[in-house]
Coordinates of C-alpha atoms in Angstrom, one line a residue:
X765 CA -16.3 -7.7 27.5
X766 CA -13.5 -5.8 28.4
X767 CA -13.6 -2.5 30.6
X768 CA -10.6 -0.1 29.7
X769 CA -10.0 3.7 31.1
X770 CA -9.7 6.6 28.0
X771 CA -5.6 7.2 28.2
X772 CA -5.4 3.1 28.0
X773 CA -7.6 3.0 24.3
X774 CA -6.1 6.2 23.5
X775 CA -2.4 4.3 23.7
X776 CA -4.2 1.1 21.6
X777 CA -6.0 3.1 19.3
X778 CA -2.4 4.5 18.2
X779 CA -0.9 1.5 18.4
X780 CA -3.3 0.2 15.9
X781 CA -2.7 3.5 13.6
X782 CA 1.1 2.2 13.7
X783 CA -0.1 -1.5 12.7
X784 CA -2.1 -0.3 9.7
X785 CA 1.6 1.6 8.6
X786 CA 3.4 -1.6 8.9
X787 CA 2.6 -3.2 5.2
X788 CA 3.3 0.2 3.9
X789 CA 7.0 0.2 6.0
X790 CA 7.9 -3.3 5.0
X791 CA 7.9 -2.7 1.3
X792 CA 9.6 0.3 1.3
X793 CA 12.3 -1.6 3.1
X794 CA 12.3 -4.9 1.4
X795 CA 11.5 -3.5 -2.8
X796 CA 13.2 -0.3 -2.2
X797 CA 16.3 -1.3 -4.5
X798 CA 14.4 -4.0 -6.4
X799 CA 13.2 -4.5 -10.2
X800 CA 9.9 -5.9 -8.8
X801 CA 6.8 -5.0 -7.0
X802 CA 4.8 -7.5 -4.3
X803 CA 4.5 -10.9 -4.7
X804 CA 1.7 -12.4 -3.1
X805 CA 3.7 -14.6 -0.7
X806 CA 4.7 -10.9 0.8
X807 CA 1.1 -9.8 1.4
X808 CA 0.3 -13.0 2.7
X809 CA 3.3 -12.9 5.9
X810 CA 2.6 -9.3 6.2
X811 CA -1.3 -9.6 6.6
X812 CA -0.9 -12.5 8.6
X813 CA 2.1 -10.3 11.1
X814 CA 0.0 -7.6 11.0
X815 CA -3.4 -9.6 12.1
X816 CA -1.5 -11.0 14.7
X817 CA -0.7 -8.4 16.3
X818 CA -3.7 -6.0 15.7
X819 CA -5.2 -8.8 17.7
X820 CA -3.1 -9.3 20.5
X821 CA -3.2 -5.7 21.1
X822 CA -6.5 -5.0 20.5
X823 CA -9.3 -2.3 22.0
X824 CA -12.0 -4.1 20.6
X825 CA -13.2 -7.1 18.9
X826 CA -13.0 -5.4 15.4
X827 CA -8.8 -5.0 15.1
X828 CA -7.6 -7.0 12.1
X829 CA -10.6 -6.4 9.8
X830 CA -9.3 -4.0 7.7
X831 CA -6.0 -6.8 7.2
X832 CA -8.2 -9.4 5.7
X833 CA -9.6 -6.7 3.2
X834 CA -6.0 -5.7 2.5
X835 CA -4.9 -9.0 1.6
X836 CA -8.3 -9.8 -0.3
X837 CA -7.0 -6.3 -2.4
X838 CA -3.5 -7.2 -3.2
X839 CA -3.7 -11.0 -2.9
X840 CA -6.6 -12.1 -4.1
X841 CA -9.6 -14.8 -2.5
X842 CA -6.6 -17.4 -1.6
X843 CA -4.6 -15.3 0.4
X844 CA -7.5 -13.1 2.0
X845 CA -8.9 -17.0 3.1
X846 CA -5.8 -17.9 4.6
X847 CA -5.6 -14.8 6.6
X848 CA -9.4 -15.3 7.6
X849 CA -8.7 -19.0 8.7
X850 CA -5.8 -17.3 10.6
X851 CA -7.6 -15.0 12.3
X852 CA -10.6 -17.3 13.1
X853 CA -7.7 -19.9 14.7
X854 CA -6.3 -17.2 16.8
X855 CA -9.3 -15.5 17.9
X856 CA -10.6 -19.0 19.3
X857 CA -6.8 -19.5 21.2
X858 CA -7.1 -15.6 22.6
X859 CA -11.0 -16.9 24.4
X860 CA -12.6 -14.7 26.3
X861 CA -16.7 -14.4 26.5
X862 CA -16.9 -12.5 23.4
X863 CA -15.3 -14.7 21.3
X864 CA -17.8 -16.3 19.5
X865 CA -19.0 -12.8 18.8
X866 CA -15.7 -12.0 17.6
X867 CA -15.0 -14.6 14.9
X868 CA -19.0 -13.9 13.9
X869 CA -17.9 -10.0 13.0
X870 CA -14.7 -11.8 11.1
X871 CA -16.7 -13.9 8.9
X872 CA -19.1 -11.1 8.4
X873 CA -16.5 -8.6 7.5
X874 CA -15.3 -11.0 5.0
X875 CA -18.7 -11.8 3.2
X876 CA -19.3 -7.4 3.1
X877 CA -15.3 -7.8 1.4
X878 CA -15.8 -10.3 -0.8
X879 CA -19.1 -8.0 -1.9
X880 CA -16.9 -5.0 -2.0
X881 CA -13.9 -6.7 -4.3
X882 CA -15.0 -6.6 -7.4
X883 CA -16.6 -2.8 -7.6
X884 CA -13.0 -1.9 -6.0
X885 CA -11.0 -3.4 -8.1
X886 CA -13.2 -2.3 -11.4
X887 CA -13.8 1.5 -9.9
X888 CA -11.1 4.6 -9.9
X889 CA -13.0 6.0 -7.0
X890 CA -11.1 3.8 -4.7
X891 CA -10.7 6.1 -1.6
X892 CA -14.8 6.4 -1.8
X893 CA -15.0 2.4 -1.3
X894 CA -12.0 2.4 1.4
X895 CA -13.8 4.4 3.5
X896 CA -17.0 2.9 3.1
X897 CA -15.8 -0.3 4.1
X898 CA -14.0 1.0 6.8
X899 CA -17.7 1.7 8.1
X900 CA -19.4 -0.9 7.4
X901 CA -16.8 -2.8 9.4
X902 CA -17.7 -0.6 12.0
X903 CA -21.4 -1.0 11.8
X904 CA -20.6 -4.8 11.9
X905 CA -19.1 -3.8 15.4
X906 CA -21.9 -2.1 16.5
X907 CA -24.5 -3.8 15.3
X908 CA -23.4 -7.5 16.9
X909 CA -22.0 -5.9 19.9
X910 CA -25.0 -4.7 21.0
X911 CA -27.4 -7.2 19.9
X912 CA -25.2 -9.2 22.3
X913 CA -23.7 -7.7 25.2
X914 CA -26.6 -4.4 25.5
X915 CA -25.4 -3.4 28.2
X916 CA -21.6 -2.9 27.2
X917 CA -22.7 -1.0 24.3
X918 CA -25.1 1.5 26.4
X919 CA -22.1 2.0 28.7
X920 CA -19.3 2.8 26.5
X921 CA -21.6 5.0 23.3
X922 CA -19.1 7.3 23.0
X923 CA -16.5 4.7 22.4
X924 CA -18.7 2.2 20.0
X925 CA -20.1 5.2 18.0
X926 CA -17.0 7.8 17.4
X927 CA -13.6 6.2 18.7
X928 CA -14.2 2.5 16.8
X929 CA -15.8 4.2 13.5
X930 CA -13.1 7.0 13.4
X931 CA -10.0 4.2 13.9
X932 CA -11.4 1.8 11.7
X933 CA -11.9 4.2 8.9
X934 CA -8.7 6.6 9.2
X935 CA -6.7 2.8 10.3
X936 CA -7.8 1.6 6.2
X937 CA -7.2 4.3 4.4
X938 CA -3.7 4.9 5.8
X939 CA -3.2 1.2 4.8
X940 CA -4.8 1.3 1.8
X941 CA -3.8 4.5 0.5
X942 CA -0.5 4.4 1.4
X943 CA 0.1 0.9 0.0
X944 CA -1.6 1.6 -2.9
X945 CA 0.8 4.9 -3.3
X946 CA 4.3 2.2 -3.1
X947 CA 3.1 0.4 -5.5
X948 CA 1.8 2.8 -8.4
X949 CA 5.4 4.5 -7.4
X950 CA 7.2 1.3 -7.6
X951 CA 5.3 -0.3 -11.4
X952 CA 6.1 3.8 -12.5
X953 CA 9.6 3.2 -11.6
X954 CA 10.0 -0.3 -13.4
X955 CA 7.6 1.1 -16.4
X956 CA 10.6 4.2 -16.5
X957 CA 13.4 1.7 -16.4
X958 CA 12.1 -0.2 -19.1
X959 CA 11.2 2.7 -21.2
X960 CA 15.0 3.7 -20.4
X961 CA 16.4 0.8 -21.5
X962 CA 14.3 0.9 -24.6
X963 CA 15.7 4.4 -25.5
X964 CA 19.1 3.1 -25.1
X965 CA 18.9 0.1 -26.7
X966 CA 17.7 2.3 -29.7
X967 CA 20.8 4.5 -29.4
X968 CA 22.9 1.3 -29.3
X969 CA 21.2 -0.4 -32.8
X970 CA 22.1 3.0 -34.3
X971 CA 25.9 2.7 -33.3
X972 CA 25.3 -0.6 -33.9
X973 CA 24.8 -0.9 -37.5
X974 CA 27.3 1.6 -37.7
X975 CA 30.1 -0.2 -36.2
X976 CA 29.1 -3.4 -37.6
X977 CA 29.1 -2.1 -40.8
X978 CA 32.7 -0.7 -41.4
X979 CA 34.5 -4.1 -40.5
X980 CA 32.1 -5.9 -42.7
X981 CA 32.9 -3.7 -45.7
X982 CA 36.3 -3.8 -44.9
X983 CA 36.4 -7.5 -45.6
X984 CA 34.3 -7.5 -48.2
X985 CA 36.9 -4.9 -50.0
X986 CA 39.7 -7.8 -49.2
X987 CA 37.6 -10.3 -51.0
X988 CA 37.3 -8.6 -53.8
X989 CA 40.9 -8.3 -54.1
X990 CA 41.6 -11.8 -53.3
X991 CA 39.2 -12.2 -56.2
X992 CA 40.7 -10.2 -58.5
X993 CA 44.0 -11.6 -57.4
X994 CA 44.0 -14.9 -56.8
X995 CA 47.7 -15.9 -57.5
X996 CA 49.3 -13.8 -55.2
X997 CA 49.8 -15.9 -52.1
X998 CA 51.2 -13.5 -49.9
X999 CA 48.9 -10.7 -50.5
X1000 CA 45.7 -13.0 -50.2
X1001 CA 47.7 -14.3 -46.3
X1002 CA 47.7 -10.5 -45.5
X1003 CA 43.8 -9.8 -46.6
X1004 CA 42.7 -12.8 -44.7
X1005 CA 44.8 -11.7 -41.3
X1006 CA 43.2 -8.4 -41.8
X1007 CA 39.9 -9.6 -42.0
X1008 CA 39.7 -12.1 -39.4
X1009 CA 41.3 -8.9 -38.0
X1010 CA 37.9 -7.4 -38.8
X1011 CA 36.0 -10.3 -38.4
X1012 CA 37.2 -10.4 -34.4
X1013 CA 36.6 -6.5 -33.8
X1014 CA 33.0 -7.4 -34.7
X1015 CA 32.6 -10.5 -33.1
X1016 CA 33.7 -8.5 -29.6
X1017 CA 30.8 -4.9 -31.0
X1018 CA 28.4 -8.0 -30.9
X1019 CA 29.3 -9.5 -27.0
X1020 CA 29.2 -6.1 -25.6
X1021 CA 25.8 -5.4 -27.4
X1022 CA 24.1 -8.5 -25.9
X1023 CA 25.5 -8.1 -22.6
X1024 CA 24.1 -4.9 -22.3
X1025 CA 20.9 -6.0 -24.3
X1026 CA 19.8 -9.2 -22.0
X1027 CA 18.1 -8.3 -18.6
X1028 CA 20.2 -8.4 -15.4
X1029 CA 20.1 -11.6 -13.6
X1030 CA 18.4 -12.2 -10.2
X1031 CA 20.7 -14.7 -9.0
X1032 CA 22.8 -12.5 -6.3
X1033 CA 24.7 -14.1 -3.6
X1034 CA 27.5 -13.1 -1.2
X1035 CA 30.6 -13.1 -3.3
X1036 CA 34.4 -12.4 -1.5
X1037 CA 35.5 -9.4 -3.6
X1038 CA 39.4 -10.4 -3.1
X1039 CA 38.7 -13.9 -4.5
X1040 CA 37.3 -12.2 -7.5
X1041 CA 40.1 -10.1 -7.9
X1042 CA 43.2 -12.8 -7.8
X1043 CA 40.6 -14.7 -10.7
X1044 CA 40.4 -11.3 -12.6
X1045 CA 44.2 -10.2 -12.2
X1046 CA 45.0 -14.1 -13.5
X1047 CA 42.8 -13.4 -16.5
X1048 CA 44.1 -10.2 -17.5
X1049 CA 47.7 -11.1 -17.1
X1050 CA 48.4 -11.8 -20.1
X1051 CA 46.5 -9.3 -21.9
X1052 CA 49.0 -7.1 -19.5
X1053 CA 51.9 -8.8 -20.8
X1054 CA 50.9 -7.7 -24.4
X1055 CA 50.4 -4.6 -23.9
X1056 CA 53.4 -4.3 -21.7
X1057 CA 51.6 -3.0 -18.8
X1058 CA 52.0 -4.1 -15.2
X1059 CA 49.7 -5.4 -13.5
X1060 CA 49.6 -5.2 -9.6
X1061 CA 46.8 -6.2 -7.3
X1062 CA 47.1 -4.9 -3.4
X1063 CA 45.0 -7.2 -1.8
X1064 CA 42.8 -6.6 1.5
X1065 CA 44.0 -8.7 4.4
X1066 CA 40.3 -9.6 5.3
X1067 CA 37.3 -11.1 3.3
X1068 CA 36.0 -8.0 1.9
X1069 CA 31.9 -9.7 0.6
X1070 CA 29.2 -7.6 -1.0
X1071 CA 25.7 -8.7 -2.7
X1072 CA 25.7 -9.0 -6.4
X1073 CA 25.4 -11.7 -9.1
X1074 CA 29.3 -13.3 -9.4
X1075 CA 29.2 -13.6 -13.2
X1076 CA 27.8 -10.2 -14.0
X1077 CA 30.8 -8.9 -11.3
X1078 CA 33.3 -10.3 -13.1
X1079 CA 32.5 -9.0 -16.7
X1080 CA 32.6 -5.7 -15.1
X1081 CA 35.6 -5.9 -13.2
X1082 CA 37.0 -7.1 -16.7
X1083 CA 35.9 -4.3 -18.2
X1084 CA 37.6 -1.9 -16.0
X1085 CA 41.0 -4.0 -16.1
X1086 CA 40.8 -3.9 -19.9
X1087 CA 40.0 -0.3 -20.8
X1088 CA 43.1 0.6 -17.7
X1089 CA 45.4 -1.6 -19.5
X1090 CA 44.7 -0.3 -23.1
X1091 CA 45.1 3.3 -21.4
X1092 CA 48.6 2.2 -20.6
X1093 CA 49.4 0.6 -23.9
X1094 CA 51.1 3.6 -25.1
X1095 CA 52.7 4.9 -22.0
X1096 CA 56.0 3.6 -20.9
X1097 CA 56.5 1.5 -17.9
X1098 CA 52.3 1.4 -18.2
X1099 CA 50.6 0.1 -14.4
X1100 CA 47.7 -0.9 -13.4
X1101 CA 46.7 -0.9 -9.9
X1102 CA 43.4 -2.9 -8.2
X1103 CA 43.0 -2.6 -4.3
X1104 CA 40.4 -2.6 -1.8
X1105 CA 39.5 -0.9 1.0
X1106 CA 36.4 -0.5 3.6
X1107 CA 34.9 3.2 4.4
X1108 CA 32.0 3.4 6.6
X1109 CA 30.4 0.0 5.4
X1110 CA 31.1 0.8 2.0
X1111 CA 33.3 -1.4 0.3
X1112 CA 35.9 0.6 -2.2
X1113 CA 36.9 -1.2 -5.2
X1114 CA 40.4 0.9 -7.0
X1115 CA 41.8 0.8 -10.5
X1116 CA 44.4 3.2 -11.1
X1117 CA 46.4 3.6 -14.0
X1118 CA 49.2 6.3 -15.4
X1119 CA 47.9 5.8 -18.9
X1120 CA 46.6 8.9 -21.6
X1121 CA 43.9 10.0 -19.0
X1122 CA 41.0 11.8 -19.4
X1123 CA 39.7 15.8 -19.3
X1124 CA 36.8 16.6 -17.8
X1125 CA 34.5 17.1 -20.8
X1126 CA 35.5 13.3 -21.4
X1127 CA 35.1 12.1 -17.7
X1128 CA 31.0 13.5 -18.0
X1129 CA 30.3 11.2 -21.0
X1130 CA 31.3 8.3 -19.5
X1131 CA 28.8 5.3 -19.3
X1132 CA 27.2 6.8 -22.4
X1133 CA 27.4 4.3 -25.7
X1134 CA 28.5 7.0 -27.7
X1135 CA 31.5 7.7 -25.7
X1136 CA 35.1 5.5 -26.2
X1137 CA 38.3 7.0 -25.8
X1138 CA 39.5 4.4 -28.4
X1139 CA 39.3 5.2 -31.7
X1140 CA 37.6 1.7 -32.0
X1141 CA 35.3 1.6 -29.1
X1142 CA 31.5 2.4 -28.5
X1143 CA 31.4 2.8 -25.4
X1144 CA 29.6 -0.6 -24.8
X1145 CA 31.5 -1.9 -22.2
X1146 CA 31.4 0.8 -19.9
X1147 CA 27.7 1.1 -20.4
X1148 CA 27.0 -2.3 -19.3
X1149 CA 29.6 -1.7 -16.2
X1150 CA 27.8 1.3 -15.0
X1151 CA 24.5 -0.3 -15.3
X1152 CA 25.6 -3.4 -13.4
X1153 CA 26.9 -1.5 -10.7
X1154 CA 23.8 0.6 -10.3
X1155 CA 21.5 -2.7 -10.3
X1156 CA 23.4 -3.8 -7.5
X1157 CA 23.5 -0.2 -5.6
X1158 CA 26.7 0.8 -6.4
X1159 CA 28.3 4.0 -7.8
X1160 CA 31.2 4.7 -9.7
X1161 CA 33.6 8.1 -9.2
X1162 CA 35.9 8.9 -11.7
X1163 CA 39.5 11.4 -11.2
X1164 CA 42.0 11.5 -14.3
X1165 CA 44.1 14.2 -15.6
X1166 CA 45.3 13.6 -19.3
X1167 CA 48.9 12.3 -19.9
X1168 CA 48.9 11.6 -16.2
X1169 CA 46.4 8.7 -15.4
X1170 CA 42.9 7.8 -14.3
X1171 CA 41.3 6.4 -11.0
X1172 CA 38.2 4.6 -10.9
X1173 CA 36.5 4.3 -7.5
X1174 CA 33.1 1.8 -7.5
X1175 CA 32.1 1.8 -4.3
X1176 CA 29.4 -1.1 -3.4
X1177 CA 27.6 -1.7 0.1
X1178 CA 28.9 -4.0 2.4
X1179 CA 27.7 -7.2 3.7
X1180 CA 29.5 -8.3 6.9
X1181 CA 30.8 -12.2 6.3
X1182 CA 28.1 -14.6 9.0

């Protein structure tokens, strides 16, 4: 057994305070921005990391006990056996004269685990059965310790009886507590999103039906009157144009709907923002050219990348481009503007325009599915944008003054090119 002076276990029992917050660090780093709590492959690398190291830097034989109960918690018998075949393995390779000992407390603290599982998982009085097993680990310690290696035990009382007892059971209830906190946190936040997108989704049926429903009478009105005159060529040409007219303005309600509708993919990459802008500004140009708007791109001399999904990018960027140009469509020599630029490892994505702009009563209800400055709009498009951006932690600003123009500003993290 190993003989250590007070200030040296006073250093390890803090270090193993810091090991027991390392789960709890590690997800708020890695699920902070993410529609998702834990996966079991996470608790199974962080159990194992943390193991590791409670071991290698332990005071006693009993660090890395209250990891095997973690991952028993939140990853079920699998996972809690791989992490106790881990431990065993590396407790072997460390050696020393206790070790048999040692991997006799590990198999013991998983039996009194596997006992306490069940009435854990089914009870609400969870912090009660933390800190129970949290001693019992620690009468495991004591109990096989002394049986033993007497002697050890008789000469360091103080340390078996308070300091082990006190780390063990303030070590699992900082881990399990605070763990436990991330992820009720973390299933509230999805739960809210949901409900969120529920609401809206609601408020979009209603403007749905709405919108729907005045092309559709529109065209039923010109079939009547095709009905009722059937001979008149011309007139029947202009009542079909109009409805197909009618026909299109639904057909586009619809797109926006379900791409605000279907969930938000998972598939994000690096993507080269400039590359999507020469695609984007080759799209729109001739939507430009109709509307007799310029388009002008000024393009960053660099590979400017960020993290999001390239598809989902796109729609938004064409979303932007559109509602600029149709700002224009009425102003003369009408221009729209994209650029880029980098600001403290924030990548700044620009659209300008000097089209009808916007006051500030109308700049506040943008992003809502009620709001369209064209008198055919809902506000659909924008929605989806905003919410795209946010999913992959951007933000939008918005600056306008009416009759003089409007300047988006989405500013997205930045991901420095390997």
């Amino acid at each position: 057994m190993r003989w250590r002076c007070p200030m040296s276990l006073l250093k390890e029992v803090i270090l193993q305070m810091f090991f027991a917050l390392t789960p709890f660090v590690l997800f708020n780093i890695y699920y902070r921005d993410r529609m998702c709590n834990y996966s079991r492959s996470f608790i199974l690398v962080t159990s194992s990391v943390c193991v590791f190291l409670a071991m290698t830097f332990a005071s006693s034989a009993v660090e890395g006990f209250i990891f095997v109960f973690f991952a028993l918690i939140y990853g079920g018998v699998r996972i809690a056996s791989v992490v106790l075949i881990e431990s065993v393995l590396y407790r072997y390779y460390l050696g020393g004269e206790d070790t048999w000992v040692a991997m006799l407390m590990i198999a013991t603290a998983f039996a009194i685990s596997l006992l306490i599982y069940q009435r854990y998982k089914a009870s609400y009085r969870k912090t009660l059965y933390t800190l129970l097993t949290g001693a019992l680990f620690s009468l495991i310690e004591l109990g096989l310790t002394y049986l033993n290696f007497p002697t050890h035990v008789s000469h360091q009382l103080a340390y078996h009886v308070f300091v082990i007892p006190v780390q063990n059971i303030v070590g699992i209830w900082l881990l399990m507590s605070l763990f436990s906190k991330c992820v009720s946190d973390k299933e509230l936040f999805i739960r809210h999103a949901q409900n969120e997108k529920i609401e809206t989704m609601s408020h979009v049926a209603a403007s749905l039906a709405h919108e729907v429903r005045n092309p559709l009478t529109a065209v039923k009105g010109f079939l009547r009157l095709m009905q009722e005159d059937a001979g008149n060529i011309a007139k029947a040409e202009q009542y079909i144009r109009i409805s197909l007219d009618e026909i299109q303005r639904t057909e586009a309600i619809l797109t926006e709907y379900l791409a605000l509708s279907k969930p938000l993919k998972e598939r994000n990459e690096l993507i080269n923002v400039c590359e999507q802008l020469y695609v984007v500004r080759e799209v729109m140009l001739p939507f430009a050219n109709m509307h007799n708007v310029e388009l002008e791109l000024q393009a960053y001399e660099k590979p400017v990348t960020i993290m999001a999904n390239p598809d989902e990018f796109k729609q938004v960027l064409v979303n932007f481009v559109k509602n600029a140009i149709e700002a224009c469509a009425e102003t003369a020599n009408g221009k729209v503007v994209l650029s880029l630029l980098i600001e403290k490892n924030n990548a700044l994505l620009i659209i300008k325009d000097n089209g009808i702009g916007m006051d500030e009563g109308q700049i506040k209800r943008l992003g809502t599915i009620y709001f369209s400055t064209k008198t055919s709009g809902t506000g659909l498009g924008l929605t989806y944008s905003y919410h795209v951006i946010r999913a992959f932690g951007g933000s939008v600003s918005v600056s306008s003054k009416p009759k003089v123009g409007t300047k988006f500003t989405i500013t997205f993290p930045y991901h420095q090119p390997q």
